Amino acid sequence: IVNDQGMVNEDQSMFSEDQSMINESQKTFNEKTFNESQETIVGEIDVEKENIEEDGDNYYNEQEMNYCNV
């Protein structure tokens, strides 16, 4: 019985180590995924800003053309 108890304790500590490895990789995965989605969002915002700036330029050009045509 004593021998079995020692084996159980060993299994238990191995399980705990596995558990902490799983937690570690989960944390790394979450951070990586989060960072990638952050970059995607920032990229999309940059594209939107460029589009808005272009729209603004086009609007001003149209206004100038309309003004000249009057």
PDB file of C-alpha atoms in Angstrom:
ATOM      1  CA  ILE A   1       0.000   0.000   0.000  1.00  0.00           C
ATOM      2  CA  VAL A   2       2.815   2.405   0.885  1.00  0.00           C
ATOM      3  CA  ASN A   3       4.456   1.696  -2.474  1.00  0.00           C
ATOM      4  CA  ASP A   4       1.201   2.390  -4.333  1.00  0.00           C
ATOM      5  CA  GLN A   5       0.840   5.679  -2.453  1.00  0.00           C
ATOM      6  CA  GLY A   6       4.294   6.747  -3.626  1.00  0.00           C
ATOM      7  CA  MET A   7       3.383   5.963  -7.239  1.00  0.00           C
ATOM      8  CA  VAL A   8       0.120   7.870  -6.904  1.00  0.00           C
ATOM      9  CA  ASN A   9       2.006  10.884  -5.558  1.00  0.00           C
ATOM     10  CA  GLU A  10       4.462  10.668  -8.455  1.00  0.00           C
ATOM     11  CA  ASP A  11       1.619  10.477 -10.981  1.00  0.00           C
ATOM     12  CA  GLN A  12       0.004  13.427  -9.231  1.00  0.00           C
ATOM     13  CA  SER A  13       3.129  15.573  -9.519  1.00  0.00           C
ATOM     14  CA  MET A  14       3.582  14.601 -13.188  1.00  0.00           C
ATOM     15  CA  PHE A  15      -0.025  15.560 -13.798  1.00  0.00           C
ATOM     16  CA  SER A  16       0.560  18.916 -12.098  1.00  0.00           C
ATOM     17  CA  GLU A  17       3.586  19.555 -14.320  1.00  0.00           C
ATOM     18  CA  ASP A  18       1.563  18.702 -17.436  1.00  0.00           C
ATOM     19  CA  GLN A  19      -1.187  21.010 -16.221  1.00  0.00           C
ATOM     20  CA  SER A  20       1.193  23.924 -15.765  1.00  0.00           C
ATOM     21  CA  MET A  21       2.700  23.284 -19.220  1.00  0.00           C
ATOM     22  CA  ILE A  22      -0.799  23.338 -20.710  1.00  0.00           C
ATOM     23  CA  ASN A  23      -1.571  26.588 -18.893  1.00  0.00           C
ATOM     24  CA  GLU A  24       1.696  28.108 -20.118  1.00  0.00           C
ATOM     25  CA  SER A  25       1.058  27.187 -23.756  1.00  0.00           C
ATOM     26  CA  GLN A  26      -2.547  28.408 -23.437  1.00  0.00           C
ATOM     27  CA  LYS A  27      -1.263  31.748 -22.160  1.00  0.00           C
ATOM     28  CA  THR A  28       1.269  32.010 -24.995  1.00  0.00           C
ATOM     29  CA  PHE A  29      -1.400  31.078 -27.530  1.00  0.00           C
ATOM     30  CA  ASN A  30      -3.848  33.645 -26.145  1.00  0.00           C
ATOM     31  CA  GLU A  31      -1.242  36.411 -26.161  1.00  0.00           C
ATOM     32  CA  LYS A  32      -0.180  35.549 -29.723  1.00  0.00           C
ATOM     33  CA  THR A  33      -3.776  35.427 -30.958  1.00  0.00           C
ATOM     34  CA  PHE A  34      -4.566  38.679 -29.160  1.00  0.00           C
ATOM     35  CA  ASN A  35      -1.506  40.423 -30.603  1.00  0.00           C
ATOM     36  CA  GLU A  36      -2.320  39.213 -34.110  1.00  0.00           C
ATOM     37  CA  SER A  37      -5.899  40.452 -33.858  1.00  0.00           C
ATOM     38  CA  GLN A  38      -4.589  43.759 -32.469  1.00  0.00           C
ATOM     39  CA  GLU A  39      -2.341  44.118 -35.544  1.00  0.00           C
ATOM     40  CA  THR A  40      -5.242  43.281 -37.851  1.00  0.00           C
ATOM     41  CA  ILE A  41      -7.419  45.931 -36.200  1.00  0.00           C
ATOM     42  CA  VAL A  42      -4.657  48.540 -36.399  1.00  0.00           C
ATOM     43  CA  GLY A  43      -4.089  47.634 -40.066  1.00  0.00           C
ATOM     44  CA  GLU A  44      -7.792  48.018 -40.830  1.00  0.00           C
ATOM     45  CA  ILE A  45      -7.896  51.386 -39.061  1.00  0.00           C
ATOM     46  CA  ASP A  46      -4.934  52.621 -41.149  1.00  0.00           C
ATOM     47  CA  VAL A  47      -6.695  51.549 -44.357  1.00  0.00           C
ATOM     48  CA  GLU A  48      -9.899  53.287 -43.240  1.00  0.00           C
ATOM     49  CA  LYS A  49      -7.979  56.488 -42.462  1.00  0.00           C
ATOM     50  CA  GLU A  50      -6.391  56.426 -45.920  1.00  0.00           C
ATOM     51  CA  ASN A  51      -9.796  55.917 -47.537  1.00  0.00           C
ATOM     52  CA  ILE A  52     -11.280  58.792 -45.559  1.00  0.00           C
ATOM     53  CA  GLU A  53      -8.367  61.068 -46.498  1.00  0.00           C
ATOM     54  CA  GLU A  54      -8.771  60.126 -50.175  1.00  0.00           C
ATOM     55  CA  ASP A  55     -12.514  60.788 -49.995  1.00  0.00           C
ATOM     56  CA  GLY A  56     -11.733  64.153 -48.432  1.00  0.00           C
ATOM     57  CA  ASP A  57      -9.302  65.040 -51.222  1.00  0.00           C
ATOM     58  CA  ASN A  58     -11.794  63.969 -53.877  1.00  0.00           C
ATOM     59  CA  TYR A  59     -14.506  66.050 -52.234  1.00  0.00           C
ATOM     60  CA  TYR A  60     -12.336  69.173 -52.238  1.00  0.00           C
ATOM     61  CA  ASN A  61     -11.322  68.617 -55.866  1.00  0.00           C
ATOM     62  CA  GLU A  62     -14.984  68.305 -56.870  1.00  0.00           C
ATOM     63  CA  GLN A  63     -15.841  71.489 -54.974  1.00  0.00           C
ATOM     64  CA  GLU A  64     -13.050  73.369 -56.771  1.00  0.00           C
ATOM     65  CA  MET A  65     -14.204  72.062 -60.163  1.00  0.00           C
ATOM     66  CA  ASN A  66     -17.789  73.082 -59.437  1.00  0.00           C
ATOM     67  CA  TYR A  67     -16.569  76.499 -58.358  1.00  0.00           C
ATOM     68  CA  CYS A  68     -14.583  76.946 -61.587  1.00  0.00           C
ATOM     69  CA  ASN A  69     -17.516  75.837 -63.733  1.00  0.00           C
ATOM     70  CA  VAL A  70     -19.902  78.418 -62.305  1.00  0.00           C
TER      71      VAL A  70
END
